[in-house]
mmCIF file of C-alpha atoms in Angstrom:
data_model
loop_
_atom_site.group_PDB
_atom_site.id
_atom_site.type_symbol
_atom_site.label_atom_id
_atom_site.label_comp_id
_atom_site.label_asym_id
_atom_site.label_seq_id
_atom_site.Cartn_x
_atom_site.Cartn_y
_atom_site.Cartn_z
ATOM 1 C CA VAL Z 1 4.150 68.709 -21.246
ATOM 2 C CA VAL Z 2 4.607 67.781 -17.558
ATOM 3 C CA ASN Z 3 5.249 70.568 -15.016
ATOM 4 C CA GLY Z 4 6.370 72.849 -17.766
ATOM 5 C CA ARG Z 5 8.718 70.264 -19.224
ATOM 6 C CA VAL Z 6 8.296 68.852 -22.670
ATOM 7 C CA MET Z 7 8.372 65.060 -22.419
ATOM 8 C CA SER Z 8 8.828 62.574 -25.281
ATOM 9 C CA THR Z 9 7.445 59.026 -25.260
ATOM 10 C CA VAL Z 10 9.329 55.975 -26.422
ATOM 11 C CA PRO Z 11 7.866 54.411 -29.549
ATOM 12 C CA ALA Z 12 5.001 51.987 -28.978
ATOM 13 C CA LEU Z 13 7.058 49.259 -30.632
ATOM 14 C CA VAL Z 14 9.672 49.575 -27.884
ATOM 15 C CA THR Z 15 7.000 49.236 -25.195
ATOM 16 C CA VAL Z 16 5.535 46.169 -26.888
ATOM 17 C CA ALA Z 17 8.993 44.653 -27.261
ATOM 18 C CA LEU Z 18 9.779 45.282 -23.585
ATOM 19 C CA SER Z 19 6.438 43.740 -22.558
ATOM 20 C CA THR Z 20 7.082 40.717 -24.756
ATOM 21 C CA VAL Z 21 10.543 40.197 -23.280
ATOM 22 C CA THR Z 22 9.301 40.459 -19.693
ATOM 23 C CA ALA Z 23 6.354 38.160 -20.365
ATOM 24 C CA ALA Z 24 8.495 35.568 -22.144
ATOM 25 C CA SER Z 25 11.187 35.680 -19.460
ATOM 26 C CA GLY Z 26 8.650 35.320 -16.666
ATOM 27 C CA ALA Z 27 6.867 32.472 -18.452
ATOM 28 C CA ALA Z 28 10.117 30.625 -19.161
ATOM 29 C CA LEU Z 29 11.295 30.892 -15.574
ATOM 30 C CA GLY Z 30 7.826 29.983 -14.296
ATOM 31 C CA MET Z 31 8.064 26.666 -16.156
ATOM 32 C CA PHE Z 32 11.205 25.650 -14.270
ATOM 33 C CA LEU Z 33 11.640 27.669 -11.068
ATOM 34 C CA SER Z 34 9.760 27.392 -7.809
ATOM 35 C CA PRO Z 35 7.075 30.017 -7.114
ATOM 36 C CA TRP Z 36 9.290 31.801 -4.590
ATOM 37 C CA LEU Z 37 12.190 32.169 -7.027
ATOM 38 C CA THR Z 38 9.826 33.359 -9.732
ATOM 39 C CA LEU Z 39 8.351 35.893 -7.319
ATOM 40 C CA ALA Z 40 11.863 37.107 -6.547
ATOM 41 C CA PHE Z 41 12.534 37.449 -10.279
ATOM 42 C CA ILE Z 42 9.338 39.488 -10.726
ATOM 43 C CA PHE Z 43 10.302 41.754 -7.830
ATOM 44 C CA VAL Z 44 13.836 42.376 -9.087
ATOM 45 C CA THR Z 45 12.688 42.909 -12.677
ATOM 46 C CA ALA Z 46 9.996 45.359 -11.531
ATOM 47 C CA ILE Z 47 12.621 47.381 -9.642
ATOM 48 C CA LEU Z 48 14.825 47.417 -12.764
ATOM 49 C CA ILE Z 49 11.924 48.587 -14.925
ATOM 50 C CA PHE Z 50 11.031 51.340 -12.472
ATOM 51 C CA GLY Z 51 14.702 52.317 -12.213
ATOM 52 C CA ALA Z 52 15.061 52.479 -15.982
ATOM 53 C CA ALA Z 53 11.844 54.496 -16.234
ATOM 54 C CA THR Z 54 13.201 56.926 -13.621
ATOM 55 C CA VAL Z 55 16.476 57.340 -15.492
ATOM 56 C CA PHE Z 56 14.686 57.963 -18.796
ATOM 57 C CA LEU Z 57 12.263 60.308 -17.049
ATOM 58 C CA SER Z 58 15.207 62.458 -15.892
ATOM 59 C CA ALA Z 59 16.145 62.698 -19.573
ATOM 60 C CA ASP Z 60 12.615 63.850 -20.416
ATOM 61 C CA VAL Z 61 11.673 60.481 -21.895
ATOM 62 C CA TRP Z 62 8.581 58.748 -20.513
ATOM 63 C CA ILE Z 63 8.309 54.959 -20.637
ATOM 64 C CA PRO Z 64 4.844 53.469 -20.053
ATOM 65 C CA VAL Z 65 5.522 50.770 -17.427
ATOM 66 C CA ALA Z 66 1.989 49.467 -16.875
ATOM 67 C CA LEU Z 67 2.077 47.112 -19.880
ATOM 68 C CA PRO Z 68 5.549 45.586 -19.171
ATOM 69 C CA LEU Z 69 4.710 45.151 -15.496
ATOM 70 C CA GLY Z 70 1.376 43.534 -16.334
ATOM 71 C CA ALA Z 71 3.100 41.188 -18.774
ATOM 72 C CA LEU Z 72 5.729 40.424 -16.141
ATOM 73 C CA VAL Z 73 3.028 39.127 -13.790
ATOM 74 C CA ILE Z 74 0.731 37.481 -16.344
ATOM 75 C CA GLY Z 75 3.539 35.491 -18.039
ATOM 76 C CA PRO Z 76 4.511 33.419 -14.976
ATOM 77 C CA VAL Z 77 0.871 32.962 -13.969
ATOM 78 C CA ILE Z 78 0.050 31.424 -17.345
ATOM 79 C CA ALA Z 79 3.228 29.319 -17.117
ATOM 80 C CA TYR Z 80 2.218 27.930 -13.723
ATOM 81 C CA VAL Z 81 -1.273 27.086 -14.940
ATOM 82 C CA VAL Z 82 0.184 25.185 -17.905
ATOM 83 C CA ARG Z 83 2.807 23.581 -15.696
ATOM 84 C CA TYR Z 84 0.179 22.446 -13.180
ATOM 85 C CA LEU Z 85 -2.026 20.934 -15.884
ATOM 86 C CA VAL Z 86 0.904 19.082 -17.466
ATOM 87 C CA GLU Z 87 2.282 17.827 -14.144
ATOM 88 C CA GLU Z 88 -1.156 16.841 -12.868
ATOM 89 C CA ARG Z 89 -1.798 14.862 -16.031
ATOM 90 C CA THR Z 90 1.587 13.166 -15.706
ATOM 91 C CA ARG Z 91 0.989 12.447 -12.011
ATOM 92 C CA ARG Z 92 -2.379 10.877 -12.727
ATOM 93 C CA ARG Z 93 -0.907 8.792 -15.529
ATOM 94 C CA ILE Z 94 1.836 7.525 -13.199
ATOM 95 C CA GLN Z 95 -0.684 6.852 -10.421
ATOM 96 C CA ASN Z 96 -2.873 4.900 -12.806
ATOM 97 C CA ALA Z 97 0.071 2.895 -14.125
ATOM 98 C CA PHE Z 98 1.575 2.045 -10.733
ATOM 99 C CA SER Z 99 -1.772 1.324 -9.102
ATOM 100 C CA HIS Z 100 -1.726 -1.936 -11.081
ATOM 101 C CA TYR Z 101 1.474 -2.942 -9.282
ATOM 102 C CA LEU Z 102 1.217 -1.154 -5.937
ATOM 103 C CA SER Z 103 -1.669 -0.529 -3.589
ATOM 104 C CA PRO Z 104 -3.583 2.630 -4.587
ATOM 105 C CA MET Z 105 -3.212 3.641 -0.928
ATOM 106 C CA ILE Z 106 0.587 3.626 -1.261
ATOM 107 C CA VAL Z 107 0.563 5.323 -4.684
ATOM 108 C CA ASP Z 108 -1.604 8.161 -3.358
ATOM 109 C CA ARG Z 109 0.662 8.545 -0.355
ATOM 110 C CA LEU Z 110 3.786 8.785 -2.502
ATOM 111 C CA ALA Z 111 2.123 11.155 -4.953
ATOM 112 C CA SER Z 112 1.235 13.548 -2.135
ATOM 113 C CA ASP Z 113 4.385 13.073 -0.051
ATOM 114 C CA ALA Z 114 7.575 12.177 -1.895
ATOM 115 C CA SER Z 115 9.490 12.113 1.422
ATOM 116 C CA ALA Z 116 7.708 8.840 2.213
ATOM 117 C CA LEU Z 117 9.828 7.199 -0.476
ATOM 118 C CA LYS Z 118 12.678 6.195 1.837
ATOM 119 C CA LEU Z 119 13.778 3.248 3.915
ATOM 120 C CA GLY Z 120 12.612 3.057 7.504
ATOM 121 C CA GLY Z 121 9.614 2.167 9.601
ATOM 122 C CA GLU Z 122 7.572 2.864 12.704
ATOM 123 C CA ARG Z 123 6.012 0.679 15.370
ATOM 124 C CA ARG Z 124 2.222 0.334 15.201
ATOM 125 C CA GLU Z 125 -0.496 -2.052 16.274
ATOM 126 C CA VAL Z 126 -1.920 -3.681 13.150
ATOM 127 C CA THR Z 127 -3.906 -6.689 12.029
ATOM 128 C CA VAL Z 128 -2.255 -8.916 9.440
ATOM 129 C CA MET Z 129 -4.076 -11.420 7.237
ATOM 130 C CA PHE Z 130 -2.769 -14.288 5.142
ATOM 131 C CA ALA Z 131 -5.356 -15.796 2.802
ATOM 132 C CA ASP Z 132 -4.443 -18.940 0.892
ATOM 133 C CA LEU Z 133 -6.436 -20.674 -1.852
ATOM 134 C CA SER Z 134 -7.056 -24.330 -1.028
ATOM 135 C CA GLY Z 135 -6.870 -26.791 -3.890
ATOM 136 C CA PHE Z 136 -4.326 -24.879 -5.945
ATOM 137 C CA THR Z 137 -1.668 -27.604 -5.934
ATOM 138 C CA ALA Z 138 -4.142 -30.356 -6.812
ATOM 139 C CA LEU Z 139 -5.628 -28.295 -9.620
ATOM 140 C CA SER Z 140 -2.355 -27.021 -11.082
ATOM 141 C CA GLY Z 141 -1.576 -30.338 -12.790
ATOM 142 C CA LYS Z 142 -5.077 -30.813 -14.205
ATOM 143 C CA VAL Z 143 -5.770 -27.598 -16.115
ATOM 144 C CA GLU Z 144 -3.856 -25.480 -18.603
ATOM 145 C CA PRO Z 145 -1.600 -22.771 -17.091
ATOM 146 C CA GLU Z 146 -3.606 -20.000 -18.751
ATOM 147 C CA VAL Z 147 -6.862 -21.351 -17.313
ATOM 148 C CA LEU Z 148 -5.293 -21.813 -13.869
ATOM 149 C CA THR Z 149 -3.938 -18.248 -13.871
ATOM 150 C CA ARG Z 150 -7.309 -16.841 -14.848
ATOM 151 C CA MET Z 151 -9.037 -18.813 -12.102
ATOM 152 C CA VAL Z 152 -6.505 -17.775 -9.458
ATOM 153 C CA ASN Z 153 -6.782 -14.117 -10.450
ATOM 154 C CA GLN Z 154 -10.553 -14.286 -10.256
ATOM 155 C CA TYR Z 155 -10.554 -15.788 -6.773
ATOM 156 C CA LEU Z 156 -7.783 -13.534 -5.452
ATOM 157 C CA SER Z 157 -9.706 -10.495 -6.687
ATOM 158 C CA HIS Z 158 -12.442 -11.335 -4.169
ATOM 159 C CA VAL Z 159 -9.911 -11.161 -1.335
ATOM 160 C CA VAL Z 160 -8.416 -7.904 -2.625
ATOM 161 C CA GLN Z 161 -11.792 -6.232 -3.089
ATOM 162 C CA ALA Z 162 -12.896 -7.203 0.413
ATOM 163 C CA ALA Z 163 -9.640 -5.910 1.915
ATOM 164 C CA GLU Z 164 -9.648 -2.589 0.116
ATOM 165 C CA ALA Z 165 -13.352 -2.052 0.864
ATOM 166 C CA THR Z 166 -12.497 -2.100 4.593
ATOM 167 C CA ASN Z 167 -9.408 0.183 4.460
ATOM 168 C CA GLY Z 168 -6.997 -2.731 4.243
ATOM 169 C CA TYR Z 169 -3.654 -2.529 2.459
ATOM 170 C CA VAL Z 170 -2.845 -5.440 0.154
ATOM 171 C CA ASP Z 171 0.852 -5.936 0.803
ATOM 172 C CA LYS Z 172 1.762 -8.669 -1.649
ATOM 173 C CA PHE Z 173 0.747 -11.791 -3.537
ATOM 174 C CA ILE Z 174 2.641 -14.922 -2.581
ATOM 175 C CA GLY Z 175 1.779 -17.416 -5.293
ATOM 176 C CA ASP Z 176 -1.857 -18.268 -4.622
ATOM 177 C CA ALA Z 177 -1.918 -16.375 -1.310
ATOM 178 C CA VAL Z 178 -2.512 -12.751 -0.299
ATOM 179 C CA MET Z 179 -0.984 -10.787 2.567
ATOM 180 C CA ALA Z 180 -2.960 -7.752 3.732
ATOM 181 C CA ILE Z 181 -2.597 -5.263 6.574
ATOM 182 C CA TRP Z 182 -5.086 -3.139 8.492
ATOM 183 C CA GLY Z 183 -3.897 -0.155 10.535
ATOM 184 C CA ALA Z 184 -1.102 0.861 8.145
ATOM 185 C CA PRO Z 185 -0.146 2.868 6.190
ATOM 186 C CA VAL Z 186 -3.414 4.624 7.137
ATOM 187 C CA GLY Z 187 -4.222 4.412 10.837
ATOM 188 C CA ASP Z 188 -7.376 2.528 11.824
ATOM 189 C CA THR Z 189 -8.623 2.198 15.405
ATOM 190 C CA LYS Z 190 -10.919 -0.664 14.318
ATOM 191 C CA HIS Z 191 -8.301 -2.555 12.331
ATOM 192 C CA ALA Z 192 -9.190 -5.944 13.837
ATOM 193 C CA VAL Z 193 -12.928 -5.491 13.247
ATOM 194 C CA ASN Z 194 -12.419 -4.341 9.667
ATOM 195 C CA ALA Z 195 -10.000 -7.177 8.981
ATOM 196 C CA ILE Z 196 -12.445 -9.817 10.213
ATOM 197 C CA ARG Z 197 -15.255 -8.202 8.257
ATOM 198 C CA ALA Z 198 -13.113 -8.372 5.107
ATOM 199 C CA ALA Z 199 -12.130 -11.995 5.756
ATOM 200 C CA MET Z 200 -15.741 -13.071 6.244
ATOM 201 C CA ALA Z 201 -16.862 -11.211 3.107
ATOM 202 C CA ALA Z 202 -14.077 -12.777 1.015
ATOM 203 C CA ALA Z 203 -14.757 -16.264 2.416
ATOM 204 C CA ALA Z 204 -18.481 -15.945 1.698
ATOM 205 C CA ARG Z 205 -17.873 -14.754 -1.853
ATOM 206 C CA ILE Z 206 -15.389 -17.541 -2.595
ATOM 207 C CA ARG Z 207 -17.750 -20.080 -1.077
ATOM 208 C CA GLN Z 208 -20.524 -18.866 -3.414
ATOM 209 C CA GLU Z 209 -18.147 -19.074 -6.400
ATOM 210 C CA LYS Z 210 -17.160 -22.600 -5.395
ATOM 211 C CA GLU Z 211 -20.758 -23.772 -5.099
ATOM 212 C CA ALA Z 212 -21.684 -22.196 -8.449
ATOM 213 C CA ALA Z 213 -18.644 -23.748 -10.179
ATOM 214 C CA GLU Z 214 -19.337 -27.214 -8.763
ATOM 215 C CA ALA Z 215 -22.972 -26.944 -9.820
ATOM 216 C CA ARG Z 216 -21.680 -26.422 -13.374
ATOM 217 C CA GLY Z 217 -19.354 -29.389 -13.028
ATOM 218 C CA GLU Z 218 -16.247 -27.178 -12.953
ATOM 219 C CA ARG Z 219 -13.266 -27.141 -10.628
ATOM 220 C CA SER Z 220 -12.865 -24.404 -8.045
ATOM 221 C CA PHE Z 221 -11.030 -23.217 -4.945
ATOM 222 C CA SER Z 222 -11.853 -22.670 -1.305
ATOM 223 C CA VAL Z 223 -9.912 -20.352 1.008
ATOM 224 C CA LYS Z 224 -8.052 -20.558 4.318
ATOM 225 C CA ILE Z 225 -7.490 -17.333 6.233
ATOM 226 C CA GLY Z 226 -5.246 -16.721 9.232
ATOM 227 C CA MET Z 227 -5.208 -13.384 11.049
ATOM 228 C CA ASN Z 228 -3.280 -11.921 13.950
ATOM 229 C CA SER Z 229 -3.130 -8.522 15.663
ATOM 230 C CA GLY Z 230 -0.368 -6.879 17.619
ATOM 231 C CA PRO Z 231 2.635 -4.574 17.366
ATOM 232 C CA ALA Z 232 4.702 -4.616 14.193
ATOM 233 C CA VAL Z 233 7.233 -2.421 12.459
ATOM 234 C CA VAL Z 234 5.614 -1.012 9.339
ATOM 235 C CA GLY Z 235 7.371 0.962 6.635
ATOM 236 C CA ASN Z 236 9.633 0.650 3.626
ATOM 237 C CA VAL Z 237 11.807 -2.456 3.860
ATOM 238 C CA GLY Z 238 14.430 -3.500 1.334
ATOM 239 C CA THR Z 239 17.476 -1.829 -0.230
ATOM 240 C CA GLU Z 240 18.205 1.708 -1.410
ATOM 241 C CA ASN Z 241 17.345 0.712 -4.968
ATOM 242 C CA ARG Z 242 14.243 -1.363 -4.350
ATOM 243 C CA TYR Z 243 11.893 -1.679 -1.415
ATOM 244 C CA ASN Z 244 8.384 -2.549 -0.367
ATOM 245 C CA TYR Z 245 5.986 -1.069 2.155
ATOM 246 C CA THR Z 246 5.268 -3.942 4.497
ATOM 247 C CA ALA Z 247 5.056 -5.055 8.119
ATOM 248 C CA VAL Z 248 7.614 -7.194 9.934
ATOM 249 C CA GLY Z 249 7.772 -8.735 13.382
ATOM 250 C CA GLU Z 250 6.328 -11.480 15.565
ATOM 251 C CA THR Z 251 2.742 -10.452 14.813
ATOM 252 C CA VAL Z 252 3.304 -11.056 11.102
ATOM 253 C CA ASN Z 253 5.107 -14.353 11.686
ATOM 254 C CA VAL Z 254 2.245 -15.710 13.788
ATOM 255 C CA ALA Z 255 -0.322 -14.580 11.207
ATOM 256 C CA SER Z 256 1.569 -16.502 8.524
ATOM 257 C CA ARG Z 257 1.544 -19.625 10.723
ATOM 258 C CA LEU Z 258 -2.184 -19.298 11.336
ATOM 259 C CA GLU Z 259 -2.847 -19.412 7.592
ATOM 260 C CA SER Z 260 -2.742 -23.228 7.615
ATOM 261 C CA VAL Z 261 -4.713 -23.688 10.847
ATOM 262 C CA PRO Z 262 -8.221 -23.470 9.298
ATOM 263 C CA GLY Z 263 -7.435 -26.600 7.283
ATOM 264 C CA ILE Z 264 -6.659 -28.475 10.503
ATOM 265 C CA TYR Z 265 -9.934 -27.533 12.177
ATOM 266 C CA GLY Z 266 -12.242 -27.676 9.184
ATOM 267 C CA CYS Z 267 -13.140 -23.991 9.029
ATOM 268 C CA GLN Z 268 -12.222 -21.039 6.840
ATOM 269 C CA ILE Z 269 -11.029 -18.312 9.223
ATOM 270 C CA VAL Z 270 -8.852 -18.470 12.333
ATOM 271 C CA VAL Z 271 -7.732 -15.435 14.337
ATOM 272 C CA GLY Z 272 -5.221 -14.960 17.115
ATOM 273 C CA PRO Z 273 -6.063 -13.916 20.694
ATOM 274 C CA ARG Z 274 -5.414 -10.184 20.281
ATOM 275 C CA THR Z 275 -7.626 -10.029 17.195
ATOM 276 C CA ALA Z 276 -10.398 -11.826 19.054
ATOM 277 C CA GLU Z 277 -10.035 -9.486 22.024
ATOM 278 C CA LEU Z 278 -10.259 -6.350 19.869
ATOM 279 C CA ALA Z 279 -13.298 -7.614 17.941
ATOM 280 C CA LYS Z 280 -15.262 -9.416 20.659
ATOM 281 C CA GLU Z 281 -17.837 -6.616 20.902
ATOM 282 C CA GLU Z 282 -18.621 -6.906 17.184
ATOM 283 C CA PHE Z 283 -18.449 -10.636 16.401
ATOM 284 C CA LEU Z 284 -19.578 -13.896 17.935
ATOM 285 C CA MET Z 285 -16.383 -15.908 18.461
ATOM 286 C CA ARG Z 286 -15.631 -19.394 19.620
ATOM 287 C CA GLU Z 287 -12.286 -20.452 20.978
ATOM 288 C CA LEU Z 288 -11.068 -23.496 19.074
ATOM 289 C CA ASP Z 289 -7.957 -24.600 20.915
ATOM 290 C CA TRP Z 290 -4.641 -23.792 22.507
ATOM 291 C CA ILE Z 291 -1.948 -24.386 19.944
ATOM 292 C CA LYS Z 292 1.795 -24.048 19.613
ATOM 293 C CA VAL Z 293 2.919 -23.005 16.146
ATOM 294 C CA LYS Z 294 6.262 -23.738 14.598
ATOM 295 C CA GLY Z 295 8.925 -21.196 15.471
ATOM 296 C CA ARG Z 296 7.162 -19.911 18.600
ATOM 297 C CA GLU Z 297 7.697 -21.234 22.102
ATOM 298 C CA GLU Z 298 4.658 -19.680 23.735
ATOM 299 C CA PRO Z 299 1.256 -21.304 23.025
ATOM 300 C CA LEU Z 300 -1.675 -19.169 21.964
ATOM 301 C CA ALA Z 301 -5.428 -19.471 21.822
ATOM 302 C CA VAL Z 302 -7.049 -19.484 18.382
ATOM 303 C CA PHE Z 303 -10.591 -18.403 17.636
ATOM 304 C CA GLU Z 304 -13.104 -18.724 14.830
ATOM 305 C CA PRO Z 305 -15.293 -15.675 14.082
ATOM 306 C CA LEU Z 306 -18.787 -16.964 13.368
ATOM 307 C CA VAL Z 307 -21.064 -14.019 12.638
ATOM 308 C CA GLU Z 308 -21.604 -10.380 13.554
ATOM 309 C CA LEU Z 309 -23.107 -10.265 17.043
ATOM 310 C CA GLU Z 310 -26.089 -8.172 16.054
ATOM 311 C CA LYS Z 311 -26.985 -10.771 13.404
ATOM 312 C CA ALA Z 312 -26.288 -13.875 15.506
ATOM 313 C CA PRO Z 313 -29.379 -16.102 15.972
ATOM 314 C CA ARG Z 314 -30.033 -17.466 19.467
ATOM 315 C CA GLN Z 315 -29.324 -21.051 18.345
ATOM 316 C CA GLN Z 316 -25.871 -20.103 17.086
ATOM 317 C CA ILE Z 317 -25.028 -18.330 20.339
ATOM 318 C CA GLU Z 318 -26.128 -21.431 22.278
ATOM 319 C CA ARG Z 319 -23.983 -23.687 20.066
ATOM 320 C CA ALA Z 320 -20.973 -21.446 20.705
ATOM 321 C CA GLN Z 321 -21.597 -21.749 24.459
ATOM 322 C CA ARG Z 322 -21.847 -25.542 24.243
ATOM 323 C CA PHE Z 323 -18.641 -25.625 22.210
ATOM 324 C CA ALA Z 324 -16.930 -23.685 25.020
ATOM 325 C CA GLN Z 325 -18.327 -26.175 27.533
ATOM 326 C CA ALA Z 326 -16.890 -29.089 25.541
ATOM 327 C CA LEU Z 327 -13.527 -27.329 25.354
ATOM 328 C CA LYS Z 328 -13.572 -26.903 29.124
ATOM 329 C CA CYS Z 329 -14.230 -30.623 29.566
ATOM 330 C CA TYR Z 330 -11.454 -31.447 27.123
ATOM 331 C CA ARG Z 331 -8.924 -29.336 29.039
ATOM 332 C CA ALA Z 332 -10.032 -30.974 32.284
ATOM 333 C CA MET Z 333 -9.288 -34.406 30.695
ATOM 334 C CA ARG Z 334 -12.981 -35.313 30.662
ATOM 335 C CA PHE Z 335 -12.575 -36.495 27.102
ATOM 336 C CA ALA Z 336 -15.699 -38.660 26.915
ATOM 337 C CA ASP Z 337 -17.923 -35.758 27.998
ATOM 338 C CA ALA Z 338 -16.227 -33.424 25.515
ATOM 339 C CA SER Z 339 -16.642 -35.968 22.731
ATOM 340 C CA VAL Z 340 -20.388 -36.320 23.347
ATOM 341 C CA ILE Z 341 -20.983 -32.557 23.191
ATOM 342 C CA TRP Z 342 -18.842 -32.082 20.095
ATOM 343 C CA GLU Z 343 -20.491 -35.001 18.311
ATOM 344 C CA GLU Z 344 -23.928 -33.470 18.904
ATOM 345 C CA LEU Z 345 -22.684 -30.088 17.679
ATOM 346 C CA ALA Z 346 -21.128 -31.650 14.580
ATOM 347 C CA LYS Z 347 -24.507 -33.072 13.557
ATOM 348 C CA GLU Z 348 -26.324 -29.795 14.220
ATOM 349 C CA GLU Z 349 -23.715 -27.723 12.409
ATOM 350 C CA ALA Z 350 -24.102 -29.802 9.253
ATOM 351 C CA ILE Z 351 -26.891 -27.424 8.280
ATOM 352 C CA PHE Z 352 -24.760 -24.347 8.849
ATOM 353 C CA ALA Z 353 -21.216 -25.593 8.211
ATOM 354 C CA VAL Z 354 -19.113 -23.937 5.556
ATOM 355 C CA SER Z 355 -17.494 -27.283 4.756
ATOM 356 C CA LEU Z 356 -20.304 -29.050 2.897
ATOM 357 C CA ASP Z 357 -19.510 -30.988 -0.239
ATOM 358 C CA SER Z 358 -21.383 -30.622 -3.536
ATOM 359 C CA LYS Z 359 -23.970 -33.200 -2.438
ATOM 360 C CA GLY Z 360 -24.739 -31.347 0.768
ATOM 361 C CA GLU Z 361 -23.101 -34.019 2.922
ATOM 362 C CA LEU Z 362 -21.072 -33.073 5.958
ATOM 363 C CA THR Z 363 -17.333 -33.359 5.472
ATOM 364 C CA ILE Z 364 -15.554 -31.781 8.443
ATOM 365 C CA ASN Z 365 -16.006 -28.883 10.837
ATOM 366 C CA PRO Z 366 -14.308 -27.906 14.120
ATOM 367 C CA SER Z 367 -16.789 -29.907 16.214
ATOM 368 C CA SER Z 368 -16.239 -33.101 14.214
ATOM 369 C CA ILE Z 369 -12.462 -32.657 14.279
ATOM 370 C CA LEU Z 370 -12.326 -32.128 18.047
ATOM 371 C CA ALA Z 371 -14.874 -34.866 18.714
ATOM 372 C CA GLU Z 372 -12.605 -37.358 16.969
ATOM 373 C CA ARG Z 373 -9.576 -36.111 18.888
ATOM 374 C CA ALA Z 374 -11.452 -36.380 22.195
ATOM 375 C CA ARG Z 375 -12.502 -39.971 21.340
ATOM 376 C CA VAL Z 376 -8.886 -40.899 20.702
ATOM 377 C CA PHE Z 377 -7.789 -39.389 24.021
ATOM 378 C CA ALA Z 378 -10.680 -41.089 25.837
ATOM 379 C CA ALA Z 379 -9.479 -44.437 24.535
ATOM 380 C CA ASN Z 380 -5.795 -43.634 25.006
ATOM 381 C CA PRO Z 381 -5.353 -40.965 27.707
ATOM 382 C CA PRO Z 382 -2.259 -38.779 27.349
ATOM 383 C CA VAL Z 383 0.714 -39.835 29.417
ATOM 384 C CA GLY Z 384 2.298 -37.368 31.813
ATOM 385 C CA ALA Z 385 1.266 -33.805 32.560
ATOM 386 C CA TRP Z 386 -1.663 -32.560 30.504
ATOM 387 C CA ASP Z 387 -1.765 -28.928 29.398
ATOM 388 C CA GLY Z 388 -4.321 -29.200 26.587
ATOM 389 C CA ILE Z 389 -1.937 -27.628 24.048
ATOM 390 C CA TRP Z 390 -1.971 -28.990 20.506
ATOM 391 C CA VAL Z 391 1.448 -28.751 18.904
ATOM 392 C CA LEU Z 392 1.510 -28.063 15.158
ATOM 393 C CA THR Z 393 4.396 -29.794 13.446
ATOM 394 C CA GLY Z 394 3.930 -28.174 10.045
ATOM 395 C CA LYS Z 395 3.996 -24.549 8.959
#
């Protein structure tokens, strides 16, 4: 009895059935609709339930609405929890699968922002590295393909690990070479410093592997690394059906040309002028030469990073200063003076050089290379105007 009126209640079975229908409907829509649409469905359904209850109430029939309304809310909530768990598991499975083919940095970016999956790019300052395994061609005809592949993968993994440990993005593998980028897709104000740190770590690790392999009487690789910093367009490049996140532009082209330069000067790492400028407060550098690379009209200075400044011994700093003095003599056409300084440095650097053979005998280093060149020019001075630029005829 309510206010003197005798009210009847719908059977409990009807209430349970109504609650089941609302819960099932909400759960089903929650599995497919967005949260906002599901919320709209809950709102409209609640109004309909209240409206129906009001109509029945005018006919002296009371419908308990608490249970249907509770089921209406709980159903979608459970659906979204299940949906999240299923989608999260699927997302992680896809991330894990594609991380073997793409950089984890790119996979994470796409997983969190699907709008990034489109063609286009932006202009940024980056540092680009090309690292190439030396000795691959000579070794390829002497070992089984399976053994060669295993060896290459092992050595390339050192480059990849060093790059990713310093926030670098491994763009692609080009045969026995690696292209990596610092400063994109994740911004990095110290991209040049981190890139050099990665290059030196990878070179040191590969050098250790080479020495250990030769001590066992096995074949091995060394590495040549060229790096350059500057503006580049970074983003998704390709076609609508297939593309790659990469960097394009003059900075990248020069970096690819610098990849072969370490082999010319008997060192492992060569960087361009912008890279050296950005990292000069962190690393002891020595300028090797002015060179003109294929495909570029303007010459550029190339540098060799030697060691982190805070770890540089006084003797190494003095040798770098004497190297600069010899280079100054060389550019002033005082070739005999330059040759004497470089010859002395070549002997001293035998203890520290990265290019020692398995017997500990000096092979080549930048000082020995330039000393020989200066001797040739001293005996046969260049004809015509002298600008001190060494023109590279190969890649």
